[in-house]
Amino acid sequence: MRMTRGTSRGRLRAGAALLALAALAVGCDDETGDAPLPERITASPASTASPAAPAPPGGGAPGAPGKSEAPGARPAGCPASGVRVEAGTTEAAMGLRALGLVLHNCGAEPFRVSGYPVVAVLGERGEALDVTVREGSDVDSTARPSTFLLAPGQRARASAVWRNTVTRTDVVATNGTHLRVTPGAGTAAQTVAPADGGPLDLGNTGTLEVTPWKPYDTP
């Protein structure tokens, strides 16, 4: 993967609309947003005069105290970094593609978000494809990288943008299946796929652009 910094060539109306649609396509399954999961309530020890109590959650002998989550523990399914990356559906118009990426703080501590997600395009066997990833996109030339804290339960968003352009018959078109996304410095990469299962059809451009992270509700 080759990382370069893109240049702005003016805002494209179609591209701006795609970015808006891509943002709406992620994390809209319920009305409650992404509040942290509730802590598990465990059984208390049984009295000696009471009938045998059922086994507490997580196993153990009947009548034994259940194991409570420690204060500030991450909910099940939350990565060690305390943040989780998800991808929406791919929005398309006039050969342009936009895929929304959402960063959820599923942990118990604020997470420092800065700059751009680090992205690689993967093939169907999980191999990294030879794709140039550019920081910045001409479809959103006003976006600027920034640094901010993401509180527990809050979200940030970015977009992956590409063009399904085929201009050469002697170059095999690139079709990725997943993105490997590193949300921030010192965090492990996470692998995501478009929610609609659609391919990352880069044509033979060999290029993917990413917009910077920004708070989810920022226009």
Coordinates of C-alpha atoms in Angstrom, one line a residue:
M1 CA 0.0 0.0 0.0
R2 CA 1.3 3.5 -0.9
M3 CA 0.3 6.5 1.2
T4 CA 0.2 9.9 -0.4
R5 CA -1.5 13.2 0.3
G6 CA -4.1 14.2 -2.2
T7 CA -4.7 17.7 -3.6
S8 CA -8.1 19.4 -3.8
R9 CA -9.4 20.0 -7.3
G10 CA -12.7 21.7 -6.4
R11 CA -15.8 20.4 -4.8
L12 CA -17.9 18.0 -6.8
R13 CA -21.6 18.2 -6.1
A14 CA -22.2 14.6 -6.7
G15 CA -19.4 13.7 -4.4
A16 CA -20.6 15.8 -1.6
A17 CA -24.1 14.2 -1.9
L18 CA -22.5 10.8 -1.8
L19 CA -20.5 11.6 1.4
A20 CA -23.7 12.7 3.1
L21 CA -25.5 9.5 2.0
A22 CA -22.6 7.4 3.1
A23 CA -22.6 9.0 6.6
L24 CA -26.3 8.3 7.0
A25 CA -25.9 4.7 5.9
V26 CA -23.9 3.7 9.0
G27 CA -25.3 3.3 12.5
C28 CA -28.9 4.1 11.8
D29 CA -30.5 0.8 12.9
D30 CA -32.0 2.1 16.0
E31 CA -33.1 5.3 17.7
T32 CA -30.8 5.0 20.7
G33 CA -27.5 5.5 19.0
D34 CA -24.5 3.7 20.4
A35 CA -24.7 4.1 24.2
P36 CA -22.5 1.6 26.1
L37 CA -24.1 -1.8 26.8
P38 CA -25.6 -2.1 30.3
E39 CA -23.5 -4.0 32.9
R40 CA -24.5 -7.6 33.5
I41 CA -26.5 -8.1 36.7
T42 CA -25.4 -11.3 38.5
A43 CA -27.1 -13.5 41.1
S44 CA -26.4 -12.9 44.8
P45 CA -25.4 -15.8 47.1
A46 CA -28.3 -18.1 48.1
S47 CA -29.4 -18.4 51.7
T48 CA -28.8 -21.7 53.4
A49 CA -32.6 -22.0 54.0
S50 CA -33.5 -21.4 50.4
P51 CA -33.8 -24.0 47.7
A52 CA -30.7 -24.5 45.5
A53 CA -30.1 -21.4 43.3
P54 CA -29.5 -21.7 39.6
A55 CA -26.0 -21.3 38.3
P56 CA -25.1 -17.6 37.9
P57 CA -24.3 -16.1 34.5
G58 CA -20.9 -17.2 33.3
G59 CA -21.0 -20.6 35.0
G60 CA -20.1 -21.7 38.5
A61 CA -21.7 -23.7 41.2
P62 CA -25.3 -23.1 42.2
G63 CA -25.5 -20.7 45.1
A64 CA -22.1 -19.2 44.4
P65 CA -21.9 -15.4 43.9
G66 CA -21.9 -14.3 40.2
K67 CA -18.9 -12.5 38.8
S68 CA -19.6 -8.8 38.3
E69 CA -17.9 -6.7 35.7
A70 CA -15.3 -4.4 37.1
P71 CA -16.1 -0.7 37.1
G72 CA -15.2 0.8 33.7
A73 CA -15.0 -2.6 32.0
R74 CA -15.5 -2.7 28.2
P75 CA -18.7 -4.2 27.0
A76 CA -18.5 -7.6 25.2
G77 CA -17.3 -7.1 21.6
C78 CA -15.5 -3.9 22.3
P79 CA -11.8 -4.0 21.1
A80 CA -9.0 -3.5 23.6
S81 CA -8.5 0.0 22.2
G82 CA -12.0 0.9 23.4
V83 CA -13.1 1.9 19.9
R84 CA -14.9 -0.1 17.1
V85 CA -14.9 0.7 13.4
E86 CA -17.9 -0.1 11.2
A87 CA -18.6 0.4 7.5
G88 CA -21.9 1.4 5.9
T89 CA -23.2 0.7 2.5
T90 CA -21.5 1.9 -0.7
E91 CA -23.2 4.9 -2.3
A92 CA -22.6 5.3 -6.1
A93 CA -23.2 8.0 -8.7
M94 CA -21.6 8.6 -12.1
G95 CA -18.7 6.2 -11.5
L96 CA -18.0 7.7 -8.1
R97 CA -18.2 5.6 -4.9
A98 CA -18.3 6.6 -1.2
L99 CA -18.2 4.3 1.8
G100 CA -18.9 5.7 5.2
L101 CA -16.7 4.7 8.1
V102 CA -17.9 5.2 11.7
L103 CA -15.7 5.1 14.8
H104 CA -17.6 4.2 18.0
N105 CA -16.2 4.7 21.4
C106 CA -17.5 1.6 23.0
G107 CA -15.1 1.8 26.0
A108 CA -15.1 3.6 29.3
E109 CA -12.4 6.2 28.6
P110 CA -12.2 9.2 26.2
F111 CA -10.4 8.3 23.0
R112 CA -8.1 10.8 21.2
V113 CA -9.0 11.1 17.5
S114 CA -6.6 12.8 15.1
G115 CA -6.2 13.2 11.4
Y116 CA -7.1 10.4 9.0
P117 CA -7.9 6.7 9.4
V118 CA -5.1 4.6 8.1
V119 CA -6.6 2.4 5.4
A120 CA -5.6 -0.6 3.2
V121 CA -7.6 -2.4 0.6
L122 CA -7.8 -6.2 1.0
G123 CA -8.6 -8.9 -1.5
E124 CA -10.8 -11.9 -1.0
R125 CA -8.0 -13.9 0.7
G126 CA -7.2 -11.1 3.0
E127 CA -4.2 -10.0 1.1
A128 CA -3.2 -6.3 0.8
L129 CA -3.8 -5.0 -2.7
D130 CA -1.5 -2.6 -4.5
V131 CA -3.6 0.5 -4.1
T132 CA -2.5 4.1 -3.5
V133 CA -4.4 5.6 -0.5
R134 CA -4.6 9.4 -0.6
E135 CA -5.3 11.5 2.5
G136 CA -8.0 14.0 1.4
S137 CA -10.5 14.0 -1.4
D138 CA -11.5 16.4 -4.1
V139 CA -15.2 15.6 -3.4
D140 CA -14.9 17.3 0.0
S141 CA -12.2 19.9 -0.4
T142 CA -13.3 21.8 2.7
A143 CA -12.5 18.9 5.1
R144 CA -9.5 19.5 7.3
P145 CA -7.8 17.1 9.7
S146 CA -8.3 17.9 13.3
T147 CA -7.8 16.5 16.8
F148 CA -10.6 15.9 19.3
L149 CA -11.7 13.7 22.2
L150 CA -14.3 11.1 21.6
A151 CA -16.2 10.5 24.9
P152 CA -17.6 7.1 25.7
G153 CA -20.7 6.4 23.6
Q154 CA -19.8 9.1 21.0
R155 CA -19.0 8.5 17.4
A156 CA -16.8 10.0 14.7
R157 CA -17.0 9.5 10.9
A158 CA -14.9 9.5 7.8
S159 CA -15.3 8.3 4.2
A160 CA -13.5 6.1 1.7
V161 CA -13.9 7.5 -1.8
W162 CA -12.9 5.9 -5.2
R163 CA -13.8 5.9 -8.8
N164 CA -14.8 2.8 -10.8
T165 CA -12.9 4.0 -13.9
V166 CA -11.5 1.6 -16.5
T167 CA -9.3 3.4 -19.1
R168 CA -6.8 0.6 -20.0
T169 CA -7.5 -2.9 -21.3
D170 CA -4.0 -4.0 -20.5
V171 CA -4.4 -3.4 -16.7
V172 CA -6.5 -5.7 -14.6
A173 CA -9.2 -3.9 -12.7
T174 CA -8.9 -3.9 -8.9
N175 CA -11.7 -5.4 -6.9
G176 CA -11.3 -5.4 -3.1
T177 CA -13.6 -7.0 -0.6
H178 CA -12.5 -5.5 2.7
L179 CA -10.8 -2.5 4.3
R180 CA -8.2 -2.7 7.0
V181 CA -8.7 0.4 9.1
T182 CA -6.4 1.6 11.9
P183 CA -8.4 4.2 13.8
G184 CA -5.5 6.0 15.5
A185 CA -1.9 5.8 16.5
G186 CA -1.1 2.9 18.8
T187 CA -4.3 1.0 18.1
A188 CA -4.7 -2.3 16.3
A189 CA -6.1 -2.4 12.8
Q190 CA -9.7 -3.6 12.3
T191 CA -11.1 -5.3 9.2
V192 CA -14.5 -4.2 7.9
A193 CA -16.5 -4.8 4.7
P194 CA -19.3 -2.8 3.1
A195 CA -22.6 -3.6 4.8
D196 CA -24.2 -4.3 1.5
G197 CA -21.5 -6.8 0.6
G198 CA -20.6 -4.7 -2.5
P199 CA -17.1 -4.9 -3.9
L200 CA -14.5 -2.1 -3.7
D201 CA -14.4 -1.8 -7.4
L202 CA -11.5 0.6 -8.1
G203 CA -11.4 -0.1 -11.8
N204 CA -7.8 0.3 -12.9
T205 CA -7.2 3.6 -11.2
G206 CA -5.4 1.9 -8.3
T207 CA -6.4 4.7 -6.0
L208 CA -8.5 5.2 -2.9
E209 CA -9.1 8.5 -1.1
V210 CA -10.0 9.0 2.6
T211 CA -11.5 12.0 4.3
P212 CA -10.4 13.0 7.8
W213 CA -12.2 11.9 11.0
K214 CA -14.7 14.4 12.3
P215 CA -17.4 14.3 15.0
Y216 CA -20.3 12.3 13.7
D217 CA -22.8 15.2 13.8
T218 CA -20.5 17.7 12.2
P219 CA -21.9 18.8 8.7

